[in-house]
XYZ file of C-alpha atoms in Angstrom:
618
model
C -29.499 31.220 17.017
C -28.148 31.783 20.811
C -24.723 32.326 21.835
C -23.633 29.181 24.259
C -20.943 29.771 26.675
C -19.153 26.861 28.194
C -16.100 26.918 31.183
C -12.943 27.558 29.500
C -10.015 24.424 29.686
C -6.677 25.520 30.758
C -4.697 24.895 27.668
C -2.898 21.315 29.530
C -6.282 20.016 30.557
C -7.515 20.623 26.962
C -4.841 18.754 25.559
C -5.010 16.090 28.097
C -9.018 15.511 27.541
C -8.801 15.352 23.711
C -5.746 13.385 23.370
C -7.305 10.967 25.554
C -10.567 11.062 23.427
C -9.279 10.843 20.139
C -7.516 7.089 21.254
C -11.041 5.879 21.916
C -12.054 7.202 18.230
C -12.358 3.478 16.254
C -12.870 5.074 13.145
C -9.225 5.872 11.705
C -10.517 8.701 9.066
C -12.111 10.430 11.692
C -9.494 10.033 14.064
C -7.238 11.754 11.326
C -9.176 14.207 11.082
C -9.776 14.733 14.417
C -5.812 15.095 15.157
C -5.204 17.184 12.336
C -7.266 20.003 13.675
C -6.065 19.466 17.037
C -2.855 20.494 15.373
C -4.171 23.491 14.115
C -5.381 24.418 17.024
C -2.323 24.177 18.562
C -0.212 26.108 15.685
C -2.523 29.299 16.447
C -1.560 29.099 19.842
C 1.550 30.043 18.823
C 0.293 33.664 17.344
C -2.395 34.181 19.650
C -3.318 33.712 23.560
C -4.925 30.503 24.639
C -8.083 32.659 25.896
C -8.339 34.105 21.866
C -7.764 30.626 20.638
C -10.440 28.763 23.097
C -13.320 31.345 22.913
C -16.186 29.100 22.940
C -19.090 31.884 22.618
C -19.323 31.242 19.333
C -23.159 31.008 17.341
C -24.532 27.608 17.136
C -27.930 26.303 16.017
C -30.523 26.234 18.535
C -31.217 23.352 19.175
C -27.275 22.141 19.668
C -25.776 22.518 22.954
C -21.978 21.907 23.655
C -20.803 19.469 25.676
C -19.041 20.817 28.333
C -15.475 19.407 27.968
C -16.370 17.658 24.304
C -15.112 14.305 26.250
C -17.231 11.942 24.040
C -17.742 10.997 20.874
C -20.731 8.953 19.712
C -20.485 5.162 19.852
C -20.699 3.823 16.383
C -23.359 1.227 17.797
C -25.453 3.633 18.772
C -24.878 5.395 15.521
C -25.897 2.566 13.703
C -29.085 2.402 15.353
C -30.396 5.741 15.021
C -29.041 6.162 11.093
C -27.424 9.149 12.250
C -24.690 11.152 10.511
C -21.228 9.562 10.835
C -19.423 13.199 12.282
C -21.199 13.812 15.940
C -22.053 17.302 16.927
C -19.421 17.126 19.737
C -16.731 16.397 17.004
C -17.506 19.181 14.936
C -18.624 21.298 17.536
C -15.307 21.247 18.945
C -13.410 23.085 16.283
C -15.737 25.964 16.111
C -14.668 26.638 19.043
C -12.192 28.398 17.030
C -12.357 31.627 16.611
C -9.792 33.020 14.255
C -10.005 31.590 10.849
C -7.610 28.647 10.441
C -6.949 30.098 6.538
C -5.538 33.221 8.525
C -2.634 31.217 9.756
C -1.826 29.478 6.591
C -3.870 26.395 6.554
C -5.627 26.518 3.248
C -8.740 28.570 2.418
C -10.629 25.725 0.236
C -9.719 23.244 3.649
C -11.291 26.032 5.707
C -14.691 26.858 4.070
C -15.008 23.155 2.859
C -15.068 22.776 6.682
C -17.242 24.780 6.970
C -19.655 24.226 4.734
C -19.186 20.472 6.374
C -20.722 21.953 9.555
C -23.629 23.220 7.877
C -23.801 20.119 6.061
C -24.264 17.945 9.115
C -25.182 20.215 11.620
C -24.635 20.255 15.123
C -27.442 17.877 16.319
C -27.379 14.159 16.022
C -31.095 13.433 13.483
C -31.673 11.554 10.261
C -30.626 13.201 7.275
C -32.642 15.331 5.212
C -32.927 14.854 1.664
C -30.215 15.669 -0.622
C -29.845 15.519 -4.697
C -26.098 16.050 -5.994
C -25.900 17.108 -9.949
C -23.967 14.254 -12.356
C -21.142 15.076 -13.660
C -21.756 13.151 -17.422
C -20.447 15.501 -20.472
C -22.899 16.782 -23.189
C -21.197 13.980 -25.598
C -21.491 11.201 -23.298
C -24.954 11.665 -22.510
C -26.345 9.002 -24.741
C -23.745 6.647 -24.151
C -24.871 6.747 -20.170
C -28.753 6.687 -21.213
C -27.728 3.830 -22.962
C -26.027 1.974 -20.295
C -28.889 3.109 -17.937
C -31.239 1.519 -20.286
C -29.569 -1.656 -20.324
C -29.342 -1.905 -16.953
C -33.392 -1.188 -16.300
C -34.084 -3.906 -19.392
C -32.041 -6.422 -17.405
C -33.729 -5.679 -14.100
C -31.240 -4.442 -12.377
C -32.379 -1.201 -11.835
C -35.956 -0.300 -10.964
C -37.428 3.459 -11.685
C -39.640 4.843 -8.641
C -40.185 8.616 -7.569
C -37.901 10.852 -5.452
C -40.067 11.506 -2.713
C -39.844 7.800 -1.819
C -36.010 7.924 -1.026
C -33.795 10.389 1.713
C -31.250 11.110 -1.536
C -30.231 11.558 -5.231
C -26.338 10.408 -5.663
C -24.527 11.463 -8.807
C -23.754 9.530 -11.906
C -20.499 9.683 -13.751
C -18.714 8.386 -16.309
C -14.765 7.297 -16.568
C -12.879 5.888 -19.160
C -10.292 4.009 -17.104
C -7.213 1.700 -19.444
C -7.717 -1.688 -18.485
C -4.033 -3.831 -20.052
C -3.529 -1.078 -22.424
C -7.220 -0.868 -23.970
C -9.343 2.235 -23.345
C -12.886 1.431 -21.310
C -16.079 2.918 -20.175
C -17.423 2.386 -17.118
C -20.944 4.373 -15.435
C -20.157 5.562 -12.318
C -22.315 5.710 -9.096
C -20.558 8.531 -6.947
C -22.069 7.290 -3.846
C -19.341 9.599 -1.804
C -21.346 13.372 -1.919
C -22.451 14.615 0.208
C -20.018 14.725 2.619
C -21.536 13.319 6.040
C -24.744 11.935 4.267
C -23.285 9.952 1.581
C -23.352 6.442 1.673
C -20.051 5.939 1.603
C -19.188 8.112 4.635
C -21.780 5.945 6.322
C -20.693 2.478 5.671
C -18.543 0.636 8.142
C -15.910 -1.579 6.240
C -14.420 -4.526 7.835
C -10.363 -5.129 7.592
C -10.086 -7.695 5.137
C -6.846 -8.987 3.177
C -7.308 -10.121 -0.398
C -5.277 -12.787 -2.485
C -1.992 -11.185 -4.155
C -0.467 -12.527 -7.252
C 2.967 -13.645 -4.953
C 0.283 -15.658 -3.515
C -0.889 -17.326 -7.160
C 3.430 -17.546 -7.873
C 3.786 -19.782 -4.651
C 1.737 -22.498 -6.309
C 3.695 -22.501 -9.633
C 5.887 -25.376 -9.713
C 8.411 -26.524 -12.560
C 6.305 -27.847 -15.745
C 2.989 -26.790 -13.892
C 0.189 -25.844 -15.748
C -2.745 -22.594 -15.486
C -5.717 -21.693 -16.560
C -7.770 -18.330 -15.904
C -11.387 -17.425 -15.923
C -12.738 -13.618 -14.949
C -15.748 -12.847 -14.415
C -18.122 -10.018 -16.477
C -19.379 -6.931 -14.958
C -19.261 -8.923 -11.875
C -20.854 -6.389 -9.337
C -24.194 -6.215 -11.261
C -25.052 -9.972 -10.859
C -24.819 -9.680 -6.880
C -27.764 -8.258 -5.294
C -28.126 -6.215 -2.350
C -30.964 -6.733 0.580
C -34.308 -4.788 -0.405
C -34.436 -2.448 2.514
C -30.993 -0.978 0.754
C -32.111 0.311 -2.400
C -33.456 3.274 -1.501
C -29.805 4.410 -0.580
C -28.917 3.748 -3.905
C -30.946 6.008 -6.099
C -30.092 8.091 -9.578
C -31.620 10.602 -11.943
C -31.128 10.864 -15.421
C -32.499 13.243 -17.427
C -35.493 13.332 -15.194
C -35.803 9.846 -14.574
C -35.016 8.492 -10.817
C -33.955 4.557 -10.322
C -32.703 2.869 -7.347
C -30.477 0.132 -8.099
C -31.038 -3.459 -7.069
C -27.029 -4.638 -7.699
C -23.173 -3.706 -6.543
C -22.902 -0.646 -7.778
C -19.500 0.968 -9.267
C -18.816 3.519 -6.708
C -20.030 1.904 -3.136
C -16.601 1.241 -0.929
C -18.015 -1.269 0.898
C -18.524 -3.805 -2.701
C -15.023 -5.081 -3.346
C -14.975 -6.684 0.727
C -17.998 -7.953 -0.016
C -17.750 -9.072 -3.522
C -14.434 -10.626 -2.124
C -16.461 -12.841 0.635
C -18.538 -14.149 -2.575
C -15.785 -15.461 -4.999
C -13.478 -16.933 -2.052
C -16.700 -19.001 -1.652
C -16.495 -19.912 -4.901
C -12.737 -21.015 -4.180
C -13.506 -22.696 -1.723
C -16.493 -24.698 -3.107
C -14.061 -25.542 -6.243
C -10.992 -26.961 -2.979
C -14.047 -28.745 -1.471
C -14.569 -30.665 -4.949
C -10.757 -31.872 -4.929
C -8.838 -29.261 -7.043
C -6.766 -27.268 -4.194
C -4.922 -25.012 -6.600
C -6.987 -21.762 -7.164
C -6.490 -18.188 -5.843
C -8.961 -15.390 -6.191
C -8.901 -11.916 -6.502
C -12.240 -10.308 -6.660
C -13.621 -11.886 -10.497
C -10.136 -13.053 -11.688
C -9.567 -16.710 -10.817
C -6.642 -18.823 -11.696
C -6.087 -22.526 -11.641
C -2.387 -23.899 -11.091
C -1.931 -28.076 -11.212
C 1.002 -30.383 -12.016
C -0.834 -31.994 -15.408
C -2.534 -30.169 -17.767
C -5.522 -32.851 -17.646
C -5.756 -31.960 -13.705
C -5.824 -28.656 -15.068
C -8.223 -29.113 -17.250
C -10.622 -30.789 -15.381
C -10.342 -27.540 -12.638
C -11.087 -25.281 -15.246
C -14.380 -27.196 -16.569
C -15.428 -27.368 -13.171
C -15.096 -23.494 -12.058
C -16.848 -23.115 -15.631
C -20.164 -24.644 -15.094
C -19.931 -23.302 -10.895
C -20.067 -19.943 -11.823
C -22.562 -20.188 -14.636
C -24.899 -22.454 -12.232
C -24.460 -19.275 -9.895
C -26.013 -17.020 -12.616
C -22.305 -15.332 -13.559
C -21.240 -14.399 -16.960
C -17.549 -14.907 -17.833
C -15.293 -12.309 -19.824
C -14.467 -14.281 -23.129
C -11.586 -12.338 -23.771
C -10.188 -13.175 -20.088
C -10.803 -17.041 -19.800
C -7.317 -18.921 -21.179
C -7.617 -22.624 -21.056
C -4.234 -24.190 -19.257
C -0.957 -23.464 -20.109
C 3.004 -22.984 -18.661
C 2.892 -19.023 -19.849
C -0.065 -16.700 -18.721
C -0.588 -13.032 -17.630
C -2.478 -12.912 -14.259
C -3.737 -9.668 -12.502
C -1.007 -7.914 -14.944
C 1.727 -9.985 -13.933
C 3.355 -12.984 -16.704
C 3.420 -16.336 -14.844
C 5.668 -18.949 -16.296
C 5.915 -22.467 -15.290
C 8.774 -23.551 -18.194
C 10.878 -20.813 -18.933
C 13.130 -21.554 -21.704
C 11.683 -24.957 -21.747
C 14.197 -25.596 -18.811
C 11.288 -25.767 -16.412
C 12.009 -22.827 -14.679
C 9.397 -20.771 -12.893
C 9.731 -17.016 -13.362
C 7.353 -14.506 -12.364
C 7.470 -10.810 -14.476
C 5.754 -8.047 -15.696
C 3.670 -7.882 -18.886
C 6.210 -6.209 -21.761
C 3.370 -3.469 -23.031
C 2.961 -2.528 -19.110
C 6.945 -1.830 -18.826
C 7.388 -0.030 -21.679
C 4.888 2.450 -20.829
C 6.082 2.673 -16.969
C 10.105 3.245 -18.734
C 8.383 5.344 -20.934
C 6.877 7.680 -17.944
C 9.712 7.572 -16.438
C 12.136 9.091 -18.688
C 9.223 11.921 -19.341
C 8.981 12.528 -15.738
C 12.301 12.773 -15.079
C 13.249 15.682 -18.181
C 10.422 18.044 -16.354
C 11.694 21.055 -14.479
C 8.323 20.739 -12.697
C 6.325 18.461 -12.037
C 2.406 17.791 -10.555
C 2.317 15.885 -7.681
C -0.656 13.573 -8.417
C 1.380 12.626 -11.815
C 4.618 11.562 -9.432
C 1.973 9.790 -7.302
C 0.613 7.729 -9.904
C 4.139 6.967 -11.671
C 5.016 5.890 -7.872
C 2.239 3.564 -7.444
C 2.768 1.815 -11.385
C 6.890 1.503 -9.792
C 5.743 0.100 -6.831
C 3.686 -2.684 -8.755
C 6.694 -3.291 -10.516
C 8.820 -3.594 -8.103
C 7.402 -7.152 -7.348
C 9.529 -8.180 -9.886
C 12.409 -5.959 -11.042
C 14.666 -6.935 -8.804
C 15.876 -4.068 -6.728
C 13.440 -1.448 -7.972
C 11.898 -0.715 -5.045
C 14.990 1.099 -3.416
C 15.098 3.563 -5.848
C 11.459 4.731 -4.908
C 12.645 6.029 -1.780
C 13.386 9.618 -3.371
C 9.633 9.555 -4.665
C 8.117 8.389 -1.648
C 10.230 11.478 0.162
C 9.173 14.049 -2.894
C 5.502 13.166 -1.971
C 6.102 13.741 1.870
C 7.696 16.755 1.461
C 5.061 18.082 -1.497
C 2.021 17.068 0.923
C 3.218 18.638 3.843
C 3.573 22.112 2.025
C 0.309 21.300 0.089
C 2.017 21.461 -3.426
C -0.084 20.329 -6.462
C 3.373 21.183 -8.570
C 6.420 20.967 -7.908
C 10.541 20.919 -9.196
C 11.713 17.543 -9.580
C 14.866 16.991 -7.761
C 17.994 15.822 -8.712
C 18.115 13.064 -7.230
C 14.519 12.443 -7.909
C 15.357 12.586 -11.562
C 18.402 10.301 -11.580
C 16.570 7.530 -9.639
C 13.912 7.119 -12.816
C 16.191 7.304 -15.412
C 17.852 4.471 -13.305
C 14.578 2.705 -13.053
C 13.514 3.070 -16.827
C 16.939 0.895 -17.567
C 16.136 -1.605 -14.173
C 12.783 -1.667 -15.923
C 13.879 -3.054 -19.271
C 16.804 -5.514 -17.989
C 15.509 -6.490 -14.999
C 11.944 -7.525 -15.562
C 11.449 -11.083 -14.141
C 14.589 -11.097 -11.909
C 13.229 -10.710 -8.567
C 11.009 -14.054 -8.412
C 12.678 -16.806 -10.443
C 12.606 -20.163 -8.995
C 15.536 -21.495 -11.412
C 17.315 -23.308 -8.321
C 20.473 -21.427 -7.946
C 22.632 -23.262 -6.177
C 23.145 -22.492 -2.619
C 26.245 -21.959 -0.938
C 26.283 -23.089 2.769
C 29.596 -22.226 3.607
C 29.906 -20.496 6.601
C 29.589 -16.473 5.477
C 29.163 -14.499 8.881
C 29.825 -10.876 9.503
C 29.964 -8.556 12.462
C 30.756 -5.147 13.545
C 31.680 -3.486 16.649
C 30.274 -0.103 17.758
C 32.586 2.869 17.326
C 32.773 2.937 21.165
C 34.446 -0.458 21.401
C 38.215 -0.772 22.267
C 39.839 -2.351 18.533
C 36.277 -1.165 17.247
C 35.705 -2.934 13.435
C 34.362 -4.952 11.209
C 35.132 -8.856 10.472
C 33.672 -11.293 8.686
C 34.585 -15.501 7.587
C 33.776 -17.108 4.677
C 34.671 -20.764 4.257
C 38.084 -20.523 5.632
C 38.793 -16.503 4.241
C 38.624 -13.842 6.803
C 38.854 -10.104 7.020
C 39.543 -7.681 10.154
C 39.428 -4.068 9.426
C 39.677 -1.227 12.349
C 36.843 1.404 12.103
C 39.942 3.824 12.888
C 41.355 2.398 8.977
C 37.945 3.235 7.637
C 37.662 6.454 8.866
C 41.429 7.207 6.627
C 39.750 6.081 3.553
C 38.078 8.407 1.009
C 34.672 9.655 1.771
C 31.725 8.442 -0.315
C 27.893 8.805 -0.134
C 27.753 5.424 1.195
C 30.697 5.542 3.277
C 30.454 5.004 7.422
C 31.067 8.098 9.898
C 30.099 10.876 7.581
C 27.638 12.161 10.188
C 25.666 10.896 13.425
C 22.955 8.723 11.456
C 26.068 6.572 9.401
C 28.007 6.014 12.742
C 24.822 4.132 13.849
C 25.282 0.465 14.898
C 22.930 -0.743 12.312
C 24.294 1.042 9.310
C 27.838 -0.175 10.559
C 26.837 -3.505 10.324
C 24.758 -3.012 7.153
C 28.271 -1.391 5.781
C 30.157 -5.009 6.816
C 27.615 -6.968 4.408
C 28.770 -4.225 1.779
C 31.940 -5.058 2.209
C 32.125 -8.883 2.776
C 30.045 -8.857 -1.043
C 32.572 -6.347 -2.645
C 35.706 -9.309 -1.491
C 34.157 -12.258 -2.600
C 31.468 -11.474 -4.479
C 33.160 -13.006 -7.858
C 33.444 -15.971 -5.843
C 29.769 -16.700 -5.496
C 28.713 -15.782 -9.244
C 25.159 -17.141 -9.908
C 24.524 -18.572 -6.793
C 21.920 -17.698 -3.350
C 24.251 -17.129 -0.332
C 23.061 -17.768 3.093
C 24.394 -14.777 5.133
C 24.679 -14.902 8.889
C 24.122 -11.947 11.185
C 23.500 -10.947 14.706
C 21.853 -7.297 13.558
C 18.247 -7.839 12.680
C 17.817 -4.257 10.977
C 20.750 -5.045 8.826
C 19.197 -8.129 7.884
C 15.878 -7.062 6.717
C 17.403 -4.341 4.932
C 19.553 -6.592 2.895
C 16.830 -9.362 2.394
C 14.264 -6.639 1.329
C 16.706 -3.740 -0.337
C 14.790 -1.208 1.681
C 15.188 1.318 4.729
C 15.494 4.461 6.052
C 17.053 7.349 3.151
C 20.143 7.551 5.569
C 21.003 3.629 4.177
C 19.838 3.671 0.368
C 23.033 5.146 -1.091
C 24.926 1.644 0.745
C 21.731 -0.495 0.133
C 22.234 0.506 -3.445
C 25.933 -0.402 -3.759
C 24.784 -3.770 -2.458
C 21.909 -4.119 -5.226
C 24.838 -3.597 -7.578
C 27.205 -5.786 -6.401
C 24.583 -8.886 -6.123
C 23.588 -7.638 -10.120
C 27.221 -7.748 -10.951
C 28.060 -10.898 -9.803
C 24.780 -12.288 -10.618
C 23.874 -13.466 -6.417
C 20.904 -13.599 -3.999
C 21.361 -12.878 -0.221
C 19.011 -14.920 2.326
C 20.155 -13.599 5.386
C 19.766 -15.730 8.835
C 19.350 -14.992 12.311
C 22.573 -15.927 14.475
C 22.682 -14.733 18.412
C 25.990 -12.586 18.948
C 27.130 -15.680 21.252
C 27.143 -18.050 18.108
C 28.917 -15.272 15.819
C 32.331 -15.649 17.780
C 34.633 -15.612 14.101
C 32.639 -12.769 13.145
C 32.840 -11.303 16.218
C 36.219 -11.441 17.482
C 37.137 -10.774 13.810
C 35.357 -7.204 14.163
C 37.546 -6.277 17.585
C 40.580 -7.646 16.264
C 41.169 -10.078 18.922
C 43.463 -12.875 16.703
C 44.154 -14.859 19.328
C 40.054 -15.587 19.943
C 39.430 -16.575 16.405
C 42.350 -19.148 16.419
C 40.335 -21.120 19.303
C 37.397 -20.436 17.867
C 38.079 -21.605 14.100
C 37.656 -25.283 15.355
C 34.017 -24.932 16.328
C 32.902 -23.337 13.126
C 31.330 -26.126 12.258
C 29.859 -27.206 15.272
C 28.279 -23.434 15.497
C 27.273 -23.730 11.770
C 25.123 -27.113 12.967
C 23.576 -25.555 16.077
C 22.250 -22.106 14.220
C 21.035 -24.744 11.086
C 19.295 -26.368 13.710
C 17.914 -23.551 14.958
C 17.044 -21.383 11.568
């Protein structure tokens, strides 16, 4: 060991050398990572001098000299070519720089010594990794289950046994019992993740890549339309991976080392490329004449207008992906139909035998979500990974319940709060606990209501709406519909009793956008009962006010109004779409919202000649 010195940064050109750095950092983990201990850094300058703080004669290996400056960090090419570590020395190098210990000022210990023990880990020089073994983590009464599995796996030739000095590592095995639509499984895990900075996972560069969504399988459902399904069985293990790879994916079991020859479950890089392999499949099923297939990794489903064309899609898909050496899941293939479950979402072509198309979520899944719910919200305290997980089943959900997703806002802000003070448990707020017990009830009588194609009649009356800031002389809100009007002064509002929702409580609801957000409110609460079971087509000149209707999300300053809209369109039984209209167009609206009378007389005669020119343009 030898102590390096290197010429101390002024505090300003430190900053302005690593900022710049860390936006040439492609990888977005490491650049994370890399700005979260910049922050640190930066908190300790706040208890001790920049000098203590950037002390760089600190004890390094050897054979690892500091960059002067740390300007660089390695290019992944050149990474890739050497089958070097993913961290560089001049990453990690960096933050021992660091004197004090970070735990001292409150970041966590575990975060500190895990750090450090990722130093040692990956050292300070760029090299090939040494060889590493990481312990499974199988219980005593699973054992034979895995060295059954394991067995299986070597009979089948997918997993070949050779010696440990012939490989650079050992990965763990695991096993996890995950519930796949309310049935308990097994699955054998590869942890291919440990250790950190030599694992294969950390190592693996993973393309962007967007997969198929079940919205996408809705938007082929037409009325009367029929589907069929076909998944795939333990689809990873019957795609192999090139030769000079196995050695990175080697096991031991009870003394026993195999590298494996297939997708294992545990690599991060399989689902992209299991992905590319099926949308092939797709594809090669379009190219034969049947255009009606999505794909999500191994669950395919067919959509056509007859159930012969159906039929004759499914058959096909059958014998491609046994002639490609895939087994299919018996208990997952459905022949067609107007009423199927697909990626845990009900599909129906025929609703009611009315031929409407209605998208919703499987009854056993909702229960148990309304059941979690209710538990969640009766705790006093809570862990955060269980309000995680209950947000991420609600989110799923939410694809369908119409107007669910609003009321995840408090969760999403219990999480951010939680995280940033590194909570595992915490009290549930009020709020918090109000918004599920709202949800368990959306969850039972809302199921199915946000994607219904039942062809509600759509009203194409003029409805426009405006507001003027608070700052305008005759500042207000106005809006037309079909030949009704209303002009209200922001001066009037301000009289009225003060809700939760209500404008001008403070700086964030005297905001343009949630003025003009509160105008929709208000223009629904009027004439709602006028437009009972039917889609409106709302005009506005606000774009933020019109996302926030169409979607039923924003900012927490607007969800107490956003939520008084969800209620009205529930009462009254409506859909918004809301449409783009330039402030020139919106003159009723507009001179409705500053009170000018006069203007809206003239302007009443070229409604209709407006109404033409935005349908033209929309």
């Amino acid at each position: 060991m030898k102590s390096v010195a290197v010429p101390r940064l002024s505090k300003d050109q430190f900053l302005e050398q690593n900022f710049e750095m860390v936006e040439k950092i492609s990888d977005l983990k490491e650049r994370a990572l890399f700005r979260k201990y910049i922050g640190w850094i930066l908190m300790l300058t706040e208890k001790y001098s920049w000098a203590d703080v950037y002390d760089f004669d600190v004890q390094l290996p050897e054979a690892a000299p500091l960059n002067p400056g740390l300007t660089a960090v390695m290019a992944r090419d050149e990474a890739k070519a050497k089958k070097v570590r993913k961290w560089s020395a001049k990453f990690l190098a960096m933050f021992t720089a660091v004197r004090v210990s970070l735990a001292f000022y409150g970041v966590p210990e575990a975060d500190w010594l895990q750090y450090q023990r990722d130093v040692v880990a990956v050292g300070a020089r760029e090299q090939p990794a040494e060889f590493f073994e990481v312990e499974n983590y199988v219980p005593p009464e699973h054992q034979e289950k895995v060295w059954r599995k394991l067995q299986e796996e070597e009979d089948a030739g997918r997993m070949v046994r050779t010696d440990a000095g012939s490989v650079p590592g050992i990965s763990a095995l695991g096993i996890v019992f995950p519930v796949v639509e309310g049935k308990l499984k097994d699955r054998l895990v590869h942890d291919l993740s440990r250790p950190v900075g030599l694992s294969v996972n950390d190592n693996c560069v993973i393309e962007s890549k967007k997969f198929a969504t079940v919205e996408a399988a809705f938007s082929l459902v037409q009325p009367y339309s029929y589907m069929a399904k076909i998944a795939l069985k333990s689809a990873y293990r019957h795609v192999g991976v090139a030769s000079e790879f196995f050695q990175f994916l080697v096991s031991k079991f009870d003394d026993v080392v195999r590298m494996d020859t297939r997708f294992p479950f545990g690599i991060k890089a399989a689902p992209g490329l299991f992905s590319d392999v099926t949308v092939l499949i797709s594809r090669m099923l379009q190219s034969r004449g049947f255009p009606g297939v999505v794909v999500y990794l191994e669950d395919f489903l067919l959509v056509a207008d007859s159930e012969e064309a159906c039929q004759q899609g499914f058959d096909l898909l059958l014998e491609l992906v046994k002639y490609l050496g895939f087994e299919v899941a018996p208990e997952k293939v459905e022949s067609p139909r107007q009423d199927i479950v697909f990626l845990g979402v009900r599909l129906q072509s025929n609703q009611s035998g009315l031929g409407v198309v209605a998208m919703s979520i499987d009854e056993s899944r909702v229960q148990r979500v309304a059941a979690e719910c209710r538990h969640v919200a009766g705790l006093q305290k809570v862990g955060v990974k269980e309000v995680e997980r209950l947000v991420g089943q609600l989110m799923f959900c939410a694809r369908v319940v119409y107007g669910a997703k609003m009321f995840l806002r408090s969760g999403y802000d219990f999480l951010g709060r939680a995280r940033r003070m590194r909570r595992v448990f915490d009290s549930v707020p009020e709020g918090l606990s109000k918004d599920l017990r709202w949800l368990a009830k959306m969850l039972d009588t809302n199921n199915g209501h946000a994607m219904v194609l039942n062809k509600r009649p759509v009203v194409r009356d003029f409805f426009a709406v405006d507001a003027a800031g608070e700052e305008a002389v005759d500042g207000g809100m106005g809006g037309f519909f079909g030949g009704r009007w209303f002009s209200v002064k922001w001066d009037d509002v301000k009289q009225w009793k003060v809700l939760p929702f209500s404008p001008f409580r403070d700086e964030a609801s005297s905001h343009i956008n949630y003025l003009e957000l509160f105008v929709i409110f208000w223009a629904l609460k009027l004439w709602g009962h006028l437009l009972r079971g039917c889609k409106i087509v709302l005009w506005s000149d606000n774009e933020a006010a019109q996302l926030m209707t169409e979607n039923l999300w924003g900012k927490a300053t607007f969800i107490p109004l956003l939520k008084k809209i969800l209620l009205l369109t529930l009462k009254h039984d409506l859909r918004i779409v809301t449409k783009r209209i330039s402030s020139k167009a919106n003159g009723l609206a507009d001179a409705l919202s500053r009170s000018k009378m006069g203007r809206v007389c003239r302007t009443y005669s070229l409604v209709e000649s407006q109404v033409a020119r935005c349908a033209e343009g929309g």
